[in-house]
Amino acid sequence: MNIRIGQGIDFHRLEKGLKLHVGGVEIPSVRGCVAHSDGDVLLHAICDAILGAASLDDIGHQFPDNDPQYRDIDSKILLERSYDLIRKKGFSIVNIDSTICLEEPKMAPYISEMKERISSILEVSAENIGIKATTAEKLGFIGKEEGVVAISVALLQKT
Ligand SMILES: [Zn+2]
């Protein structure tokens, strides 16, 4: 069997006055993610999807949030390192699909830039990266702008 599927999910608390990084792009926003790293919820979900597909330990084990070397780290570096780990096991990426769930701000203007950033890190065409965004219709912690969630699935092939 030369293809493997993986999934990842990530949550972050939102607070006013923090920077919001999603998909490797800094997005103007009233609120940003509380995190040890730059809090890029989408990149963290993608890391876990590709690591999971390769049966590797999750992002929290690979890059512990109590390790000072990861403080405020750019999550693009975590994605690069996750990709290195799956390549060492002989995998490449077929495609990735993801959904970001947050109330504000609108993600649509930034999605093509996110795809380009992720594409360049993971050596996969932007055409093979899906990124959607949805609100929670004002329901629950997402609707109240207390937090954000991203979900990702990845298909890998043994090369
Ligand atoms: Zn995270």
Short mmCIF file of N, CA, C and O in Angstrom, two decimals, residues 10-136:
data_model
loop_
_atom_site.label_atom_id
_atom_site.label_comp_id
_atom_site.label_asym_id
_atom_site.label_seq_id
_atom_site.Cartn_x
_atom_site.Cartn_y
_atom_site.Cartn_z
N ASP A 10 -6.50 21.47 15.17
CA ASP A 10 -5.82 22.35 16.13
C ASP A 10 -6.78 23.44 16.60
O ASP A 10 -7.62 23.91 15.82
N PHE A 11 -6.62 23.80 17.84
CA PHE A 11 -7.44 24.84 18.47
C PHE A 11 -6.52 25.91 19.06
O PHE A 11 -5.47 25.57 19.59
N HIS A 12 -6.93 27.15 19.00
CA HIS A 12 -6.24 28.19 19.77
C HIS A 12 -7.26 29.16 20.35
O HIS A 12 -8.28 29.45 19.72
N ARG A 13 -6.91 29.65 21.52
CA ARG A 13 -7.69 30.70 22.15
C ARG A 13 -7.35 32.02 21.45
O ARG A 13 -6.21 32.23 21.02
N LEU A 14 -8.34 32.90 21.31
CA LEU A 14 -8.12 34.22 20.72
C LEU A 14 -8.16 35.28 21.81
O LEU A 14 -8.98 35.20 22.72
N GLU A 15 -7.25 36.24 21.69
CA GLU A 15 -7.30 37.41 22.59
C GLU A 15 -7.03 38.67 21.80
O GLU A 15 -6.28 38.65 20.82
N LYS A 16 -7.61 39.76 22.29
CA LYS A 16 -7.39 41.05 21.64
C LYS A 16 -5.93 41.47 21.75
O LYS A 16 -5.27 41.19 22.74
N GLY A 17 -5.45 42.14 20.69
CA GLY A 17 -4.11 42.74 20.73
C GLY A 17 -2.99 41.81 20.32
O GLY A 17 -1.83 42.23 20.30
N LEU A 18 -3.30 40.54 19.99
CA LEU A 18 -2.26 39.61 19.53
C LEU A 18 -2.31 39.51 18.01
O LEU A 18 -3.34 39.78 17.38
N LYS A 19 -1.17 39.12 17.42
CA LYS A 19 -1.12 38.97 15.96
C LYS A 19 -1.82 37.68 15.53
O LYS A 19 -1.75 36.68 16.24
N LEU A 20 -2.47 37.74 14.36
CA LEU A 20 -3.15 36.55 13.83
C LEU A 20 -2.38 36.03 12.62
O LEU A 20 -2.27 36.71 11.60
N HIS A 21 -1.83 34.82 12.76
CA HIS A 21 -1.14 34.15 11.65
C HIS A 21 -1.98 32.96 11.25
O HIS A 21 -2.31 32.11 12.08
N VAL A 22 -2.35 32.89 9.97
CA VAL A 22 -3.10 31.72 9.47
C VAL A 22 -2.50 31.32 8.12
O VAL A 22 -2.38 32.15 7.21
N GLY A 23 -2.11 30.06 8.02
CA GLY A 23 -1.58 29.56 6.75
C GLY A 23 -0.29 30.23 6.32
O GLY A 23 -0.01 30.34 5.13
N GLY A 24 0.49 30.70 7.29
CA GLY A 24 1.76 31.35 6.98
C GLY A 24 1.63 32.81 6.60
O GLY A 24 2.61 33.43 6.19
N VAL A 25 0.42 33.36 6.75
CA VAL A 25 0.17 34.77 6.38
C VAL A 25 -0.28 35.53 7.64
O VAL A 25 -1.11 35.04 8.40
N GLU A 26 0.29 36.73 7.84
CA GLU A 26 -0.17 37.57 8.94
C GLU A 26 -1.37 38.37 8.46
O GLU A 26 -1.30 39.06 7.43
N ILE A 27 -2.48 38.23 9.18
CA ILE A 27 -3.75 38.80 8.74
C ILE A 27 -4.18 39.90 9.71
O ILE A 27 -4.22 39.66 10.92
N PRO A 28 -4.48 41.10 9.20
CA PRO A 28 -4.95 42.16 10.09
C PRO A 28 -6.21 41.72 10.84
O PRO A 28 -7.16 41.24 10.22
N SER A 29 -6.17 41.84 12.17
CA SER A 29 -7.28 41.35 12.98
C SER A 29 -7.27 42.01 14.34
O SER A 29 -6.20 42.34 14.87
N VAL A 30 -8.44 42.17 14.93
CA VAL A 30 -8.54 42.70 16.30
C VAL A 30 -7.95 41.69 17.28
O VAL A 30 -7.31 42.06 18.26
N ARG A 31 -8.18 40.40 16.98
CA ARG A 31 -7.74 39.32 17.89
C ARG A 31 -6.71 38.42 17.21
O ARG A 31 -6.75 38.23 16.00
N GLY A 32 -5.83 37.84 18.04
CA GLY A 32 -4.87 36.86 17.54
C GLY A 32 -4.81 35.68 18.48
O GLY A 32 -5.43 35.68 19.56
N CYS A 33 -4.04 34.66 18.09
CA CYS A 33 -4.00 33.41 18.85
C CYS A 33 -3.03 33.48 20.02
O CYS A 33 -1.91 33.96 19.89
N VAL A 34 -3.48 32.93 21.14
CA VAL A 34 -2.62 32.73 22.31
C VAL A 34 -1.86 31.44 22.06
O VAL A 34 -2.47 30.39 21.81
N ALA A 35 -0.52 31.51 22.08
CA ALA A 35 0.28 30.33 21.77
C ALA A 35 1.72 30.52 22.19
O ALA A 35 2.18 31.65 22.36
N HIS A 36 2.42 29.39 22.31
CA HIS A 36 3.87 29.41 22.58
C HIS A 36 4.62 29.80 21.30
O HIS A 36 5.60 30.53 21.33
N SER A 37 4.11 29.28 20.15
CA SER A 37 4.67 29.62 18.85
C SER A 37 3.93 30.86 18.33
O SER A 37 3.30 31.58 19.12
N ASP A 38 3.95 31.07 17.00
CA ASP A 38 3.16 32.18 16.45
C ASP A 38 1.67 31.84 16.36
O ASP A 38 0.87 32.64 15.91
N GLY A 39 1.29 30.62 16.77
CA GLY A 39 -0.13 30.26 16.90
C GLY A 39 -0.84 30.06 15.58
O GLY A 39 -2.05 30.30 15.48
N ASP A 40 -0.11 29.58 14.56
CA ASP A 40 -0.75 29.41 13.24
C ASP A 40 -1.55 28.12 13.22
O ASP A 40 -1.05 27.03 12.95
N VAL A 41 -2.84 28.27 13.49
CA VAL A 41 -3.74 27.13 13.69
C VAL A 41 -3.81 26.23 12.44
O VAL A 41 -3.86 25.01 12.55
N LEU A 42 -3.78 26.85 11.27
CA LEU A 42 -3.88 26.06 10.03
C LEU A 42 -2.60 25.25 9.80
O LEU A 42 -2.66 24.05 9.50
N LEU A 43 -1.44 25.89 9.95
CA LEU A 43 -0.19 25.16 9.74
C LEU A 43 -0.03 24.05 10.77
O LEU A 43 0.49 22.97 10.45
N HIS A 44 -0.50 24.27 12.00
CA HIS A 44 -0.40 23.22 13.01
C HIS A 44 -1.29 22.02 12.64
O HIS A 44 -0.88 20.87 12.81
N ALA A 45 -2.48 22.28 12.13
CA ALA A 45 -3.37 21.18 11.71
C ALA A 45 -2.75 20.41 10.54
O ALA A 45 -2.82 19.17 10.49
N ILE A 46 -2.11 21.14 9.62
CA ILE A 46 -1.46 20.47 8.47
C ILE A 46 -0.27 19.64 8.94
O ILE A 46 -0.07 18.51 8.48
N CYS A 47 0.53 20.18 9.87
CA CYS A 47 1.65 19.40 10.44
C CYS A 47 1.12 18.07 10.98
O CYS A 47 1.67 17.01 10.68
N ASP A 48 0.06 18.12 11.77
CA ASP A 48 -0.46 16.89 12.37
C ASP A 48 -1.04 15.94 11.31
O ASP A 48 -0.94 14.72 11.46
N ALA A 49 -1.63 16.48 10.27
CA ALA A 49 -2.18 15.63 9.20
C ALA A 49 -1.07 14.86 8.50
O ALA A 49 -1.18 13.65 8.28
N ILE A 50 0.03 15.55 8.16
CA ILE A 50 1.10 14.84 7.43
C ILE A 50 1.88 13.92 8.37
O ILE A 50 2.25 12.82 7.97
N LEU A 51 2.10 14.36 9.61
CA LEU A 51 2.79 13.49 10.58
C LEU A 51 1.95 12.24 10.84
O LEU A 51 2.47 11.12 10.88
N GLY A 52 0.65 12.44 11.00
CA GLY A 52 -0.25 11.31 11.29
C GLY A 52 -0.29 10.32 10.14
O GLY A 52 -0.29 9.10 10.35
N ALA A 53 -0.29 10.83 8.91
CA ALA A 53 -0.33 9.94 7.74
C ALA A 53 0.93 9.06 7.70
O ALA A 53 0.88 7.93 7.22
N ALA A 54 2.04 9.59 8.21
CA ALA A 54 3.30 8.83 8.22
C ALA A 54 3.48 8.07 9.54
O ALA A 54 4.55 7.53 9.81
N SER A 55 2.43 8.02 10.37
CA SER A 55 2.46 7.35 11.69
C SER A 55 3.55 7.89 12.60
O SER A 55 4.15 7.15 13.39
N LEU A 56 3.83 9.19 12.47
CA LEU A 56 4.80 9.84 13.35
C LEU A 56 4.08 10.49 14.52
O LEU A 56 2.88 10.78 14.43
N ASP A 57 4.82 10.77 15.60
CA ASP A 57 4.24 11.45 16.76
C ASP A 57 3.75 12.84 16.36
O ASP A 57 4.28 13.45 15.43
N ASP A 58 2.78 13.35 17.10
CA ASP A 58 2.15 14.61 16.72
C ASP A 58 3.05 15.82 17.01
O ASP A 58 4.12 15.70 17.61
N ILE A 59 2.58 16.97 16.56
CA ILE A 59 3.36 18.22 16.63
C ILE A 59 3.75 18.56 18.08
O ILE A 59 4.85 19.05 18.32
N GLY A 60 2.89 18.25 19.02
CA GLY A 60 3.19 18.53 20.43
C GLY A 60 4.36 17.71 20.95
O GLY A 60 5.09 18.14 21.84
N HIS A 61 4.53 16.49 20.39
CA HIS A 61 5.68 15.65 20.77
C HIS A 61 6.94 16.05 20.01
O HIS A 61 8.03 16.01 20.55
N GLN A 62 6.77 16.42 18.74
CA GLN A 62 7.94 16.78 17.93
C GLN A 62 8.54 18.12 18.38
O GLN A 62 9.76 18.29 18.36
N PHE A 63 7.65 19.05 18.75
CA PHE A 63 8.09 20.42 19.07
C PHE A 63 7.40 20.86 20.36
O PHE A 63 6.44 21.65 20.32
N PRO A 64 7.86 20.37 21.52
CA PRO A 64 7.13 20.61 22.78
C PRO A 64 6.98 22.10 23.11
O PRO A 64 7.92 22.87 22.94
N ASP A 65 5.78 22.47 23.58
CA ASP A 65 5.53 23.90 23.81
C ASP A 65 6.16 24.39 25.12
O ASP A 65 6.03 25.56 25.46
N ASN A 66 6.84 23.49 25.87
CA ASN A 66 7.60 23.96 27.04
C ASN A 66 9.09 24.07 26.72
O ASN A 66 9.91 24.32 27.59
N ASP A 67 9.44 23.87 25.43
CA ASP A 67 10.84 23.97 25.00
C ASP A 67 11.10 25.40 24.52
O ASP A 67 10.48 25.86 23.56
N PRO A 68 12.05 26.12 25.20
CA PRO A 68 12.27 27.53 24.86
C PRO A 68 12.67 27.78 23.41
O PRO A 68 12.43 28.85 22.88
N GLN A 69 13.25 26.76 22.73
CA GLN A 69 13.67 26.98 21.34
C GLN A 69 12.46 27.21 20.41
O GLN A 69 12.63 27.70 19.30
N TYR A 70 11.25 26.82 20.85
CA TYR A 70 10.07 27.00 20.00
C TYR A 70 9.24 28.23 20.38
O TYR A 70 8.17 28.45 19.84
N ARG A 71 9.76 29.02 21.31
CA ARG A 71 9.02 30.21 21.75
C ARG A 71 8.89 31.20 20.59
O ARG A 71 9.87 31.58 19.98
N ASP A 72 7.64 31.58 20.30
CA ASP A 72 7.33 32.55 19.23
C ASP A 72 7.85 32.11 17.86
O ASP A 72 8.01 32.93 16.96
N ILE A 73 8.13 30.80 17.70
CA ILE A 73 8.69 30.33 16.44
C ILE A 73 7.66 30.50 15.31
O ILE A 73 6.44 30.38 15.52
N ASP A 74 8.19 30.82 14.13
CA ASP A 74 7.38 30.90 12.92
C ASP A 74 6.92 29.47 12.59
O ASP A 74 7.74 28.57 12.41
N SER A 75 5.61 29.27 12.52
CA SER A 75 5.09 27.91 12.29
C SER A 75 5.47 27.36 10.92
O SER A 75 5.38 26.15 10.70
N LYS A 76 5.89 28.23 10.00
CA LYS A 76 6.38 27.73 8.70
C LYS A 76 7.62 26.84 8.93
O LYS A 76 7.84 25.88 8.20
N ILE A 77 8.40 27.17 9.96
CA ILE A 77 9.58 26.34 10.29
C ILE A 77 9.11 24.99 10.83
O ILE A 77 9.68 23.95 10.50
N LEU A 78 8.06 25.00 11.65
CA LEU A 78 7.53 23.72 12.16
C LEU A 78 7.00 22.87 11.01
O LEU A 78 7.17 21.64 11.01
N LEU A 79 6.37 23.51 10.02
CA LEU A 79 5.86 22.76 8.86
C LEU A 79 7.03 22.20 8.05
O LEU A 79 6.98 21.04 7.62
N GLU A 80 8.08 23.00 7.85
CA GLU A 80 9.28 22.51 7.14
C GLU A 80 9.87 21.30 7.84
O GLU A 80 10.21 20.30 7.21
N ARG A 81 9.96 21.38 9.17
CA ARG A 81 10.56 20.26 9.94
C ARG A 81 9.66 19.03 9.90
O ARG A 81 10.16 17.91 9.83
N SER A 82 8.34 19.24 9.94
CA SER A 82 7.42 18.10 9.84
C SER A 82 7.57 17.44 8.48
O SER A 82 7.57 16.21 8.36
N TYR A 83 7.69 18.27 7.45
CA TYR A 83 7.87 17.74 6.09
C TYR A 83 9.18 16.95 5.98
O TYR A 83 9.21 15.88 5.38
N ASP A 84 10.24 17.47 6.59
CA ASP A 84 11.53 16.73 6.60
C ASP A 84 11.34 15.35 7.22
O ASP A 84 11.89 14.36 6.73
N LEU A 85 10.56 15.29 8.31
CA LEU A 85 10.35 14.00 8.99
C LEU A 85 9.62 13.00 8.09
O LEU A 85 9.98 11.82 8.05
N ILE A 86 8.62 13.46 7.35
CA ILE A 86 7.89 12.50 6.49
C ILE A 86 8.73 12.11 5.28
O ILE A 86 8.67 10.98 4.81
N ARG A 87 9.55 13.05 4.79
CA ARG A 87 10.43 12.72 3.66
C ARG A 87 11.45 11.67 4.04
O ARG A 87 11.78 10.78 3.26
N LYS A 88 11.95 11.78 5.29
CA LYS A 88 12.93 10.79 5.78
C LYS A 88 12.31 9.39 5.82
O LYS A 88 13.02 8.40 5.75
N LYS A 89 10.97 9.31 5.97
CA LYS A 89 10.29 8.01 5.94
C LYS A 89 9.89 7.62 4.51
O LYS A 89 9.19 6.63 4.31
N GLY A 90 10.30 8.45 3.53
CA GLY A 90 10.08 8.08 2.12
C GLY A 90 8.75 8.56 1.54
O GLY A 90 8.33 8.08 0.49
N PHE A 91 8.11 9.54 2.22
CA PHE A 91 6.80 10.00 1.73
C PHE A 91 6.90 11.36 1.02
O PHE A 91 7.73 12.20 1.38
N SER A 92 6.01 11.54 0.05
CA SER A 92 5.77 12.87 -0.50
C SER A 92 4.25 13.12 -0.42
O SER A 92 3.49 12.20 -0.13
N ILE A 93 3.86 14.36 -0.68
CA ILE A 93 2.46 14.74 -0.49
C ILE A 93 1.71 14.70 -1.81
O ILE A 93 2.18 15.24 -2.82
N VAL A 94 0.55 14.05 -1.82
CA VAL A 94 -0.33 14.04 -3.00
C VAL A 94 -1.23 15.27 -2.95
O VAL A 94 -1.25 16.07 -3.88
N ASN A 95 -1.97 15.42 -1.89
CA ASN A 95 -2.79 16.62 -1.72
C ASN A 95 -3.15 16.82 -0.25
O ASN A 95 -3.01 15.91 0.57
N ILE A 96 -3.58 18.04 0.03
CA ILE A 96 -3.99 18.43 1.39
C ILE A 96 -5.30 19.19 1.26
O ILE A 96 -5.47 19.99 0.33
N ASP A 97 -6.21 18.95 2.18
CA ASP A 97 -7.43 19.76 2.21
C ASP A 97 -7.67 20.19 3.66
O ASP A 97 -7.47 19.41 4.58
N SER A 98 -8.07 21.44 3.84
CA SER A 98 -8.21 22.00 5.18
C SER A 98 -9.40 22.93 5.28
O SER A 98 -9.82 23.52 4.27
N THR A 99 -9.89 23.08 6.49
CA THR A 99 -10.94 24.08 6.77
C THR A 99 -10.56 24.86 8.02
O THR A 99 -10.16 24.27 9.02
N ILE A 100 -10.67 26.17 7.92
CA ILE A 100 -10.44 27.06 9.07
C ILE A 100 -11.82 27.49 9.55
O ILE A 100 -12.66 27.91 8.75
N CYS A 101 -12.05 27.41 10.86
CA CYS A 101 -13.33 27.83 11.43
C CYS A 101 -13.07 29.01 12.35
O CYS A 101 -12.47 28.83 13.43
N LEU A 102 -13.48 30.19 11.92
CA LEU A 102 -13.42 31.35 12.80
C LEU A 102 -14.44 32.39 12.33
O LEU A 102 -14.88 32.38 11.18
N GLU A 103 -14.79 33.27 13.26
CA GLU A 103 -15.88 34.21 12.99
C GLU A 103 -15.39 35.43 12.22
O GLU A 103 -16.01 35.86 11.27
N GLU A 104 -14.28 35.99 12.66
CA GLU A 104 -13.72 37.21 12.08
C GLU A 104 -12.19 37.12 12.08
O GLU A 104 -11.65 36.52 13.01
N PRO A 105 -11.48 37.74 11.19
CA PRO A 105 -11.93 38.40 9.96
C PRO A 105 -12.14 37.37 8.85
O PRO A 105 -11.91 36.18 9.04
N LYS A 106 -12.58 37.84 7.70
CA LYS A 106 -12.78 36.98 6.54
C LYS A 106 -11.44 36.48 6.02
O LYS A 106 -10.48 37.24 5.90
N MET A 107 -11.38 35.19 5.72
CA MET A 107 -10.14 34.57 5.25
C MET A 107 -9.98 34.66 3.72
O MET A 107 -8.86 34.57 3.21
N ALA A 108 -11.10 34.79 3.01
CA ALA A 108 -11.09 34.68 1.54
C ALA A 108 -9.98 35.49 0.85
O ALA A 108 -9.31 34.97 -0.04
N PRO A 109 -9.73 36.75 1.26
CA PRO A 109 -8.71 37.53 0.54
C PRO A 109 -7.30 36.97 0.69
O PRO A 109 -6.40 37.39 -0.05
N TYR A 110 -7.07 36.07 1.63
CA TYR A 110 -5.71 35.61 1.95
C TYR A 110 -5.45 34.17 1.52
O TYR A 110 -4.33 33.68 1.65
N ILE A 111 -6.49 33.48 1.05
CA ILE A 111 -6.36 32.03 0.82
C ILE A 111 -5.35 31.71 -0.30
O ILE A 111 -4.55 30.78 -0.15
N SER A 112 -5.34 32.49 -1.38
CA SER A 112 -4.38 32.15 -2.45
C SER A 112 -2.94 32.35 -1.96
O SER A 112 -2.05 31.56 -2.30
N GLU A 113 -2.71 33.36 -1.13
CA GLU A 113 -1.37 33.57 -0.58
C GLU A 113 -0.98 32.42 0.37
O GLU A 113 0.16 31.94 0.37
N MET A 114 -1.95 31.96 1.18
CA MET A 114 -1.68 30.82 2.07
C MET A 114 -1.27 29.60 1.25
O MET A 114 -0.30 28.91 1.57
N LYS A 115 -2.01 29.35 0.15
CA LYS A 115 -1.71 28.18 -0.69
C LYS A 115 -0.30 28.27 -1.26
O LYS A 115 0.42 27.28 -1.31
N GLU A 116 0.10 29.47 -1.70
CA GLU A 116 1.44 29.65 -2.25
C GLU A 116 2.52 29.36 -1.21
O GLU A 116 3.51 28.70 -1.49
N ARG A 117 2.31 29.88 0.00
CA ARG A 117 3.30 29.67 1.07
C ARG A 117 3.43 28.18 1.40
O ARG A 117 4.53 27.64 1.51
N ILE A 118 2.28 27.51 1.55
CA ILE A 118 2.29 26.09 1.93
C ILE A 118 2.86 25.26 0.79
O ILE A 118 3.65 24.34 1.01
N SER A 119 2.50 25.61 -0.44
CA SER A 119 3.00 24.92 -1.63
C SER A 119 4.52 24.96 -1.69
O SER A 119 5.17 23.94 -1.97
N SER A 120 5.12 26.11 -1.38
CA SER A 120 6.57 26.22 -1.49
C SER A 120 7.27 25.42 -0.39
O SER A 120 8.35 24.87 -0.62
N ILE A 121 6.66 25.29 0.75
CA ILE A 121 7.29 24.51 1.84
C ILE A 121 7.17 23.01 1.59
O ILE A 121 8.11 22.26 1.79
N LEU A 122 6.00 22.59 1.12
CA LEU A 122 5.72 21.14 1.03
C LEU A 122 6.00 20.55 -0.36
O LEU A 122 5.73 19.36 -0.58
N GLU A 123 6.53 21.36 -1.27
CA GLU A 123 6.87 20.89 -2.62
C GLU A 123 5.69 20.19 -3.28
O GLU A 123 5.83 19.13 -3.88
N VAL A 124 4.53 20.80 -3.14
CA VAL A 124 3.32 20.29 -3.79
C VAL A 124 2.65 21.49 -4.47
O VAL A 124 2.69 22.60 -3.94
N SER A 125 2.09 21.26 -5.66
CA SER A 125 1.46 22.35 -6.40
C SER A 125 0.31 22.97 -5.59
O SER A 125 -0.42 22.26 -4.89
N ALA A 126 0.17 24.28 -5.72
CA ALA A 126 -0.93 24.97 -5.03
C ALA A 126 -2.29 24.40 -5.46
O ALA A 126 -3.27 24.47 -4.72
N GLU A 127 -2.33 23.82 -6.66
CA GLU A 127 -3.58 23.19 -7.14
C GLU A 127 -3.96 21.98 -6.31
O GLU A 127 -5.10 21.53 -6.35
N ASN A 128 -2.99 21.45 -5.57
CA ASN A 128 -3.25 20.26 -4.74
C ASN A 128 -3.40 20.61 -3.26
O ASN A 128 -3.29 19.74 -2.40
N ILE A 129 -3.64 21.89 -3.00
CA ILE A 129 -3.88 22.34 -1.64
C ILE A 129 -5.25 23.01 -1.59
O ILE A 129 -5.50 23.99 -2.29
N GLY A 130 -6.11 22.44 -0.77
CA GLY A 130 -7.45 23.02 -0.57
C GLY A 130 -7.48 23.75 0.77
O GLY A 130 -7.01 23.21 1.77
N ILE A 131 -8.00 24.97 0.76
CA ILE A 131 -8.20 25.71 2.02
C ILE A 131 -9.57 26.36 1.95
O ILE A 131 -9.84 27.15 1.05
N LYS A 132 -10.43 25.98 2.88
CA LYS A 132 -11.75 26.62 2.99
C LYS A 132 -11.85 27.31 4.34
O LYS A 132 -11.11 27.00 5.26
N ALA A 133 -12.80 28.22 4.43
CA ALA A 133 -13.02 28.88 5.72
C ALA A 133 -14.52 28.96 5.95
O ALA A 133 -15.30 29.13 5.02
N THR A 134 -14.89 28.80 7.22
CA THR A 134 -16.30 28.90 7.58
C THR A 134 -16.42 29.59 8.93
O THR A 134 -15.48 29.57 9.73
N THR A 135 -17.55 30.21 9.17
CA THR A 135 -17.84 30.75 10.51
C THR A 135 -18.65 29.69 11.27
O THR A 135 -19.03 28.67 10.70
N ALA A 136 -18.92 29.96 12.53
CA ALA A 136 -19.76 29.05 13.32
C ALA A 136 -21.15 29.64 13.52
O ALA A 136 -21.85 29.25 14.45
#
